[in-house]
Coordinates of N, CA and C in Angstrom, one line a residue:
M1373 N 125.3 72.3 97.2 CA 126.5 72.5 98.1 C 126.0 73.6 99.1
S1374 N 125.4 74.7 98.6 CA 124.9 75.8 99.5 C 124.0 75.2 100.6
E1375 N 122.9 74.4 100.2 CA 121.9 73.8 101.0 C 122.6 72.9 102.0
Q1376 N 123.4 72.2 101.7 CA 124.2 71.3 102.7 C 125.0 72.3 103.8
L1377 N 125.5 73.2 103.3 CA 126.2 74.1 104.3 C 125.2 75.0 105.2
K1378 N 124.2 75.4 104.7 CA 123.0 76.0 105.4 C 122.8 75.0 106.7
R1379 N 122.3 73.8 106.1 CA 121.9 72.8 107.2 C 122.9 72.8 108.3
S1380 N 124.2 72.6 107.8 CA 125.3 72.3 108.8 C 125.3 73.5 109.6
T1381 N 125.3 74.9 109.0 CA 125.5 76.0 109.8 C 124.4 76.1 110.8
M1382 N 122.9 75.8 110.5 CA 122.1 75.8 111.4 C 122.3 74.7 112.5
T1383 N 122.6 73.6 112.2 CA 123.0 72.5 113.3 C 124.1 73.1 114.2
A1384 N 125.1 73.9 113.8 CA 126.2 74.5 114.5 C 125.6 75.4 115.5
L1385 N 124.7 76.2 114.9 CA 124.2 77.3 115.8 C 123.3 76.8 116.9
K1386 N 122.6 75.7 116.5 CA 121.7 75.0 117.6 C 122.8 74.4 118.5
E1387 N 123.9 73.8 118.2 CA 124.6 73.3 119.2 C 125.3 74.3 119.9
A1388 N 125.7 75.7 119.4 CA 126.2 76.6 120.2 C 125.1 77.0 121.4
Y1389 N 123.8 77.2 121.0 CA 122.8 77.6 121.9 C 122.6 76.3 122.8
A1390 N 122.7 75.2 122.6 CA 122.6 74.3 123.6 C 123.8 74.3 124.4
G1391 N 125.1 74.5 124.1 CA 126.3 74.7 124.9 C 126.0 76.0 125.7
Y1392 N 125.5 77.0 125.4 CA 125.2 78.2 126.2 C 124.3 77.7 127.4
L1393 N 123.2 77.0 127.1 CA 122.1 76.4 127.9 C 122.8 75.6 129.1
N1394 N 123.8 74.8 128.6 CA 124.4 73.9 129.4 C 125.7 74.3 130.1
R1395 N 126.0 75.7 129.8 CA 127.1 76.4 130.5 C 128.4 75.6 130.0
D1396 N 128.3 75.1 128.8 CA 129.5 74.4 128.1 C 130.1 75.3 127.2
W1397 N 131.0 76.3 127.6 CA 131.6 77.4 126.7 C 132.5 76.9 125.7
E1398 N 133.0 75.6 125.7 CA 133.8 75.1 124.8 C 133.0 74.8 123.4
I1399 N 131.8 74.0 123.9 CA 130.9 73.7 122.6 C 130.4 75.0 122.2
Y1400 N 129.9 76.1 123.0 CA 129.5 77.3 122.6 C 130.5 77.9 121.6
T1401 N 131.7 78.2 122.1 CA 132.6 78.8 121.1 C 132.9 78.0 120.0
N1402 N 133.2 76.8 120.2 CA 133.7 75.9 118.9 C 132.3 75.9 117.8
S1403 N 131.1 75.7 118.2 CA 130.1 75.7 117.5 C 129.9 76.9 116.6
L1404 N 130.0 78.0 117.4 CA 130.1 79.3 116.8 C 131.1 79.7 115.6
H1405 N 132.3 79.1 116.1 CA 133.3 79.1 115.1 C 133.0 78.5 113.8
V1406 N 132.6 77.3 114.1 CA 132.2 76.3 112.9 C 131.0 77.2 112.0
A1407 N 130.0 77.7 112.8 CA 129.0 78.3 111.9 C 129.6 79.5 111.1
R1408 N 130.4 80.4 111.8 CA 131.0 81.4 111.1 C 131.7 81.1 109.9
T1409 N 132.7 80.0 110.2 CA 133.4 79.5 108.9 C 132.6 78.9 107.8
E1410 N 131.4 78.4 108.1 CA 130.6 77.8 107.1 C 129.7 79.1 106.3
I1411 N 129.3 79.9 107.1 CA 128.8 81.1 106.7 C 129.7 81.9 105.5
D1412 N 131.0 81.9 105.9 CA 132.1 82.4 105.0 C 132.1 81.4 103.7
E1413 N 132.0 80.1 103.9 CA 132.0 79.4 102.8 C 131.1 79.6 101.8
I1414 N 129.7 79.7 102.3 CA 128.6 80.0 101.7 C 128.8 81.4 100.7
R1415 N 129.3 82.3 101.4 CA 129.6 83.6 100.8 C 130.5 83.5 99.8
S1416 N 131.4 82.6 99.8 CA 132.6 82.6 98.8 C 132.3 81.5 97.7
L1417 N 131.1 80.8 97.6 CA 130.7 80.1 96.6 C 130.7 80.8 95.3
G1418 N 131.1 80.2 94.3 CA 131.2 80.8 92.9 C 129.6 81.2 92.5
R1419 N 129.5 81.8 91.3 CA 128.2 82.1 90.8 C 127.3 80.8 90.4
D1420 N 125.9 81.0 90.8 CA 125.1 80.0 90.4 C 123.8 80.8 89.9
P1421 N 122.9 80.0 89.5 CA 121.6 80.5 88.8 C 120.9 81.2 89.9
D1422 N 121.1 80.8 91.2 CA 120.2 81.4 92.5 C 121.1 82.4 93.2
R1423 N 122.0 83.1 92.6 CA 122.9 84.0 93.2 C 122.1 84.9 94.4
M1424 N 121.1 85.6 94.0 CA 120.3 86.4 94.9 C 119.8 85.7 96.1
G1425 N 119.4 84.3 95.9 CA 118.8 83.4 97.0 C 120.1 83.2 98.0
R1426 N 121.3 83.0 97.4 CA 122.4 82.7 98.3 C 122.8 83.9 99.1
E1427 N 122.5 85.1 98.6 CA 123.0 86.4 99.3 C 122.2 86.6 100.4
I1428 N 120.8 86.2 100.3 CA 119.6 86.4 101.2 C 119.9 85.6 102.4
E1429 N 120.4 84.1 102.0 CA 120.8 83.1 102.8 C 121.9 83.4 103.7
V1430 N 122.9 84.2 103.1 CA 124.0 84.5 104.0 C 123.7 85.6 104.9
L1431 N 122.9 86.5 104.5 CA 122.5 87.6 105.4 C 121.6 87.0 106.6
Y1432 N 120.7 86.0 106.3 CA 119.9 85.5 107.3 C 120.7 84.6 108.4
L1433 N 121.6 83.8 107.7 CA 122.4 83.0 108.7 C 123.5 83.8 109.4
T1434 N 123.9 85.0 109.0 CA 124.7 86.0 109.8 C 123.8 86.5 110.9
G1435 N 122.5 86.9 110.6 CA 121.5 87.4 111.7 C 121.6 86.3 112.8
E1436 N 121.4 85.0 112.3 CA 121.1 83.9 113.3 C 122.4 83.7 114.2
E1437 N 123.6 83.9 113.5 CA 124.9 83.7 114.3 C 125.0 85.0 115.2
L1438 N 124.6 86.1 114.9 CA 124.7 87.3 115.8 C 123.7 87.2 117.0
L1439 N 122.6 86.6 116.7 CA 121.8 86.3 117.7 C 122.2 85.2 118.7
V1440 N 122.9 84.3 118.2 CA 123.4 83.3 119.4 C 124.7 84.0 120.1
T1441 N 125.6 84.7 119.2 CA 126.6 85.3 119.8 C 126.4 86.3 120.8
A1442 N 125.1 87.0 120.9 CA 124.9 87.9 121.9 C 124.8 87.5 123.3
F1443 N 124.6 86.1 123.5 CA 124.6 85.5 125.0 C 125.9 85.8 125.4
T1444 N 127.1 86.1 124.6 CA 128.4 86.3 125.3 C 128.3 87.5 126.2
F1445 N 127.2 88.6 125.8 CA 127.3 89.9 126.4 C 126.1 89.8 127.2
L1446 N 125.6 88.8 128.1 CA 124.5 88.7 128.8 C 124.4 89.9 129.9
G1447 N 125.5 90.3 130.6 CA 125.3 91.2 131.5 C 125.8 92.6 130.9
K1448 N 125.7 92.8 129.6 CA 126.2 94.1 129.1 C 125.1 94.6 128.2
P1449 N 124.1 95.3 128.6 CA 122.9 95.5 127.8 C 123.1 96.3 126.5
W1450 N 124.2 97.3 126.5 CA 124.6 98.1 125.2 C 124.9 97.2 124.2
E1451 N 125.8 96.3 124.5 CA 126.4 95.2 123.5 C 125.2 94.3 123.1
M1452 N 124.3 93.8 123.9 CA 123.3 92.8 123.6 C 122.3 93.5 122.5
R1453 N 122.0 94.8 123.1 CA 121.0 95.6 122.0 C 121.6 95.7 120.6
M1454 N 123.0 96.1 120.7 CA 123.7 96.2 119.4 C 123.6 94.8 118.4
Y1455 N 124.0 93.8 119.2 CA 123.8 92.5 118.5 C 122.6 92.1 118.0
Y1456 N 121.5 92.3 118.8 CA 120.1 92.2 118.5 C 119.6 92.9 117.2
E1457 N 120.0 94.3 117.4 CA 119.7 95.0 116.2 C 120.3 94.8 114.9
L1458 N 121.5 94.3 115.0 CA 122.4 94.0 113.7 C 121.6 92.5 113.4
A1459 N 121.2 91.8 114.1 CA 120.8 90.5 113.8 C 119.5 90.7 112.9
A1460 N 118.7 91.7 113.5 CA 117.3 92.1 112.9 C 117.6 92.7 111.4
Y1461 N 118.8 93.5 111.5 CA 118.8 94.0 110.2 C 119.2 93.0 109.0
Y1462 N 120.1 92.1 109.6 CA 120.5 91.0 108.6 C 119.4 90.2 108.1
M1463 N 118.6 89.9 109.1 CA 117.4 88.9 109.0 C 116.3 89.5 108.3
T1464 N 116.3 90.8 108.0 CA 115.2 91.7 107.4 C 113.6 91.3 108.1
V1465 N 113.0 90.7 107.2 CA 111.6 90.4 107.8 C 111.4 89.1 108.3
F1466 N 112.5 88.1 108.3 CA 112.3 87.0 108.8 C 112.6 86.9 110.3
S1467 N 112.0 85.8 110.9 CA 112.1 85.4 112.4 C 113.2 84.5 112.6
S1468 N 113.7 84.3 113.7 CA 114.7 83.3 113.9 C 114.2 81.9 113.8
N1469 N 114.9 81.0 113.3 CA 114.5 79.4 113.5 C 115.5 78.9 114.6
I1470 N 116.3 79.4 115.3 CA 117.1 78.9 116.2 C 116.6 79.2 117.7
L1471 N 116.2 80.6 117.8 CA 115.6 81.0 119.0 C 114.2 81.6 118.8
T1472 N 113.3 80.9 119.3 CA 111.7 81.2 119.2 C 111.2 81.7 120.3
K1473 N 109.8 82.1 120.3 CA 109.0 82.6 121.5 C 109.2 81.6 122.7
E1474 N 109.3 80.2 122.3 CA 109.3 79.5 123.6 C 110.8 79.0 124.0
S1475 N 111.9 79.5 123.4 CA 113.1 79.3 123.7 C 113.7 79.7 125.1
R1476 N 114.3 79.1 125.9 CA 114.8 79.5 127.0 C 115.8 80.6 126.6
F1477 N 115.9 81.6 127.6 CA 116.8 82.6 127.5 C 117.9 82.5 128.5
L1478 N 117.6 82.0 129.5 CA 118.7 81.8 130.6 C 118.8 80.4 130.9
P1479 N 119.9 80.0 131.3 CA 120.0 78.5 131.7 C 119.3 78.1 133.0
E1480 N 119.1 76.9 133.3 CA 118.5 76.5 134.5 C 119.7 76.5 135.7
G1481 N 119.0 76.8 136.9 CA 120.0 76.9 138.0 C 121.1 77.9 138.2
I1482 N 120.8 79.0 137.6 CA 121.9 80.0 137.6 C 121.5 81.0 138.8
C1483 N 122.6 81.7 139.2 CA 122.5 82.8 140.1 C 122.5 84.0 139.3
L1484 N 121.1 84.8 139.3 CA 121.1 85.7 138.6 C 121.9 87.1 139.0
T1485 N 122.4 87.1 140.2 CA 123.4 88.2 140.4 C 124.5 88.0 139.9
E1486 N 125.0 86.8 139.4 CA 126.2 86.4 138.9 C 126.1 86.7 137.3
E1487 N 124.9 86.3 136.7 CA 124.6 86.6 135.3 C 124.4 88.0 135.0
F1488 N 123.9 88.7 135.9 CA 123.5 90.2 135.8 C 124.2 90.9 136.7
P1489 N 125.5 91.1 136.7 CA 126.3 91.9 137.8 C 125.9 93.4 137.6
L1490 N 126.4 94.2 138.8 CA 125.9 95.6 138.8 C 126.8 96.3 137.4
P1491 N 126.1 97.1 136.8 CA 126.9 97.8 135.7 C 127.8 98.7 136.2
D1492 N 128.8 99.0 135.2 CA 129.7 100.2 135.6 C 129.1 101.5 135.3
T1493 N 128.0 101.6 134.6 CA 127.2 102.9 134.5 C 126.1 103.0 135.3
D1494 N 125.2 104.0 135.1 CA 124.1 104.1 135.9 C 123.2 103.0 136.0
P1495 N 122.7 102.4 137.0 CA 122.0 101.2 137.0 C 120.5 101.4 136.3
E1496 N 120.0 102.6 136.4 CA 118.6 103.0 135.9 C 118.9 103.0 134.4
E1497 N 119.9 103.5 133.9 CA 120.1 103.5 132.3 C 120.5 102.2 131.9
A1498 N 121.1 101.3 132.5 CA 121.3 100.1 132.1 C 119.9 99.0 132.1
M1499 N 119.3 99.5 133.1 CA 117.9 98.6 133.1 C 117.2 99.1 131.9
K1500 N 117.1 100.3 131.4 CA 116.3 100.8 130.3 C 117.0 100.0 129.1
E1501 N 118.2 100.2 129.0 CA 118.9 99.6 127.9 C 118.6 98.0 127.7
F1502 N 118.6 97.4 128.9 CA 118.3 95.9 128.9 C 116.8 95.9 128.2
S1503 N 115.9 96.7 128.7 CA 114.6 96.5 128.3 C 114.6 96.8 126.6
E1504 N 115.2 97.7 126.1 CA 115.2 98.0 124.9 C 115.8 96.7 124.1
A1505 N 117.0 96.3 124.6 CA 117.6 95.1 124.1 C 116.6 93.8 123.9
M1506 N 115.7 93.8 125.0 CA 114.8 92.6 125.1 C 113.7 92.8 124.1
K1507 N 113.3 94.2 123.7 CA 112.4 94.4 122.8 C 112.9 93.8 121.4
A1508 N 114.2 94.2 121.2 CA 114.9 93.9 119.8 C 114.9 92.3 119.8
Y1509 N 115.2 91.8 121.0 CA 115.3 90.3 120.9 C 113.9 89.7 120.6
G1510 N 112.9 90.1 121.0 CA 111.4 89.8 120.9 C 111.1 89.9 119.5
N1511 N 111.4 91.0 118.9 CA 111.3 91.2 117.6 C 111.5 90.1 116.6
I1512 N 112.7 89.6 116.8 CA 113.2 88.4 116.0 C 113.0 87.2 116.4
T1513 N 112.3 86.9 117.4 CA 112.0 85.6 118.0 C 110.5 85.4 118.1
D1514 N 109.8 86.4 117.6 CA 108.4 86.3 117.5 C 107.7 86.3 119.0
G1515 N 108.6 87.3 119.9 CA 108.0 87.6 121.3 C 108.6 86.9 122.4
G1516 N 109.9 86.3 122.0 CA 110.8 85.5 123.0 C 111.3 86.6 124.1
G1517 N 111.5 85.9 125.0 CA 112.3 86.6 126.2 C 111.5 87.6 127.1
K1518 N 110.1 87.4 127.0 CA 109.2 88.3 127.9 C 109.5 87.9 129.2
G1519 N 109.6 88.9 130.0 CA 110.0 89.0 131.6 C 111.4 88.9 132.0
V1520 N 112.1 88.6 130.8 CA 113.8 88.7 131.2 C 114.1 90.0 131.8
D1521 N 113.6 91.0 131.2 CA 114.1 92.4 131.4 C 113.7 92.8 133.2
E1522 N 112.5 92.1 133.4 CA 112.1 92.2 134.8 C 113.1 91.5 135.7
L1523 N 113.4 90.4 135.3 CA 114.5 89.6 136.2 C 115.9 90.5 136.3
Y1524 N 116.2 91.1 135.1 CA 117.3 91.7 135.0 C 117.1 93.0 136.3
R1525 N 116.1 93.6 136.0 CA 115.8 94.8 137.1 C 115.9 94.1 138.6
A1526 N 115.1 93.0 138.8 CA 115.2 92.4 140.1 C 116.8 92.0 140.6
A1527 N 117.5 91.5 139.7 CA 118.9 91.2 140.1 C 119.6 92.6 140.5
I1528 N 119.4 93.6 139.7 CA 120.2 94.8 139.8 C 119.7 95.3 141.1
Y1529 N 118.3 95.4 141.5 CA 117.9 96.1 142.6 C 118.3 95.5 143.8
W1530 N 118.4 93.9 143.7 CA 118.8 93.2 145.0 C 120.2 93.6 145.3
Q1531 N 121.1 93.8 144.2 CA 122.5 94.1 144.5 C 122.7 95.6 145.0
L1532 N 121.6 96.3 144.8 CA 121.5 97.8 145.1 C 121.1 97.8 146.6
G1533 N 120.8 96.7 147.3 CA 120.0 96.7 148.5 C 118.6 97.1 148.5
E1534 N 118.0 97.2 147.4 CA 116.6 97.4 147.4 C 115.7 96.2 147.2
A1535 N 115.5 95.5 148.4 CA 115.0 94.2 148.4 C 113.4 94.3 147.8
E1536 N 112.7 95.2 148.3 CA 111.4 95.4 148.0 C 111.1 95.6 146.4
K1537 N 111.9 96.4 145.8 CA 111.9 96.4 144.4 C 112.3 95.2 143.7
A1538 N 113.4 94.6 144.3 CA 113.9 93.2 143.6 C 112.6 92.2 143.7
F1539 N 111.9 92.0 144.9 CA 110.8 91.2 144.9 C 109.7 91.5 144.0
Y1540 N 109.5 92.9 143.9 CA 108.4 93.3 143.1 C 108.6 93.1 141.5
H1541 N 109.9 93.2 141.1 CA 110.3 92.9 139.7 C 110.2 91.5 139.5
T1542 N 110.7 90.8 140.4 CA 110.6 89.2 140.4 C 109.1 88.7 140.0
K1543 N 108.1 89.4 140.8 CA 106.8 89.2 140.6 C 106.3 89.4 139.4
L1544 N 106.8 90.7 138.7 CA 106.5 91.2 137.3 C 106.9 90.0 136.4
A1545 N 108.2 89.6 136.4 CA 108.8 88.6 135.6 C 107.9 87.4 135.6
R1546 N 107.4 87.0 136.8 CA 106.6 85.8 136.9 C 105.3 85.6 136.1
T1547 N 104.6 87.0 136.1 CA 103.3 87.1 135.5 C 103.6 87.5 133.8
E1548 N 104.6 87.9 133.6 CA 104.8 88.3 132.1 C 105.3 87.1 131.3
G1549 N 106.2 86.3 132.0 CA 106.9 85.3 131.1 C 106.3 83.9 131.1
G1550 N 106.7 83.0 130.3 CA 106.2 81.7 130.2 C 106.9 80.8 131.4
E1551 N 106.6 79.7 131.3 CA 107.0 78.5 132.1 C 108.4 78.6 132.8
W1552 N 109.2 78.9 131.8 CA 110.8 78.7 132.2 C 111.0 80.0 132.9
I1553 N 110.6 81.1 132.4 CA 110.7 82.5 133.2 C 110.1 82.4 134.7
Q1554 N 109.0 81.9 134.8 CA 108.4 81.6 136.1 C 109.3 80.7 137.1
A1555 N 109.9 79.7 136.4 CA 110.7 78.8 137.2 C 112.1 79.7 137.6
C1556 N 112.5 80.5 136.7 CA 113.6 81.2 137.0 C 113.4 82.3 138.1
A1557 N 112.2 82.8 138.0 CA 111.8 83.8 139.0 C 111.6 83.3 140.6
D1558 N 111.2 82.1 140.4 CA 110.9 81.3 141.8 C 112.3 80.9 142.1
E1559 N 113.2 80.4 141.4 CA 114.5 80.2 142.0 C 115.2 81.5 142.6
F1560 N 115.1 82.7 141.9 CA 115.5 83.8 142.4 C 115.1 84.3 143.6
E1561 N 113.8 84.2 143.6 CA 113.0 84.6 144.8 C 113.5 83.7 146.1
E1562 N 113.7 82.5 145.9 CA 114.2 81.7 146.9 C 115.6 82.0 147.4
Q1563 N 116.5 82.3 146.5 CA 117.7 82.9 146.8 C 117.7 84.0 147.4
M1564 N 116.7 84.9 147.1 CA 117.0 86.2 147.9 C 116.2 86.1 149.5
R1565 N 115.2 85.2 149.4 CA 114.8 84.9 150.8 C 115.7 84.2 151.7
S1566 N 116.6 83.2 151.3 CA 117.4 82.6 152.1 C 118.5 83.5 152.4
A1567 N 118.9 84.6 151.6 CA 119.9 85.4 151.9 C 119.5 86.7 152.9
E1568 N 118.2 86.8 153.1 CA 117.7 87.9 153.9 C 118.1 87.7 155.4

């Protein structure tokens, strides 16, 4: 029973991630709800010979769920970091099976300034916090998300009217990240050039 619920939970989390990438918030939230319910079901199963294994499984699945839930806070670096650090705590020494080094962090065809609005606090502090959040994300995804913090900086600098810094950080993102980050950086650079 526990193994079947675990597979079902992982499927729900993969569907939530796909919903996020496709900007289908109904699938995202419904799939997260299913995953949370199933994690609670695994937690409430009665005693079995492998009780310790089940407890580790629940912690790991909770970490995976927190990792996917963090996309809700994309423009809020302090919240993102908290979720990633909690996910790392629950997953202990394990890496994510849902989000890996190759996983896209941002959906295709987005406007970065909409995804990353100006923070309510000091922009420099928010940029530092976003970098820390992405370090925590990278730790549990075997190095995923490289270059996203540079795109965040680029989006914030663009909104602050500092075009030169925005183009510079877009270039850094392109050199640091993988194929999907390079495509995102190209899109953002094109958006900035058309707005100049």
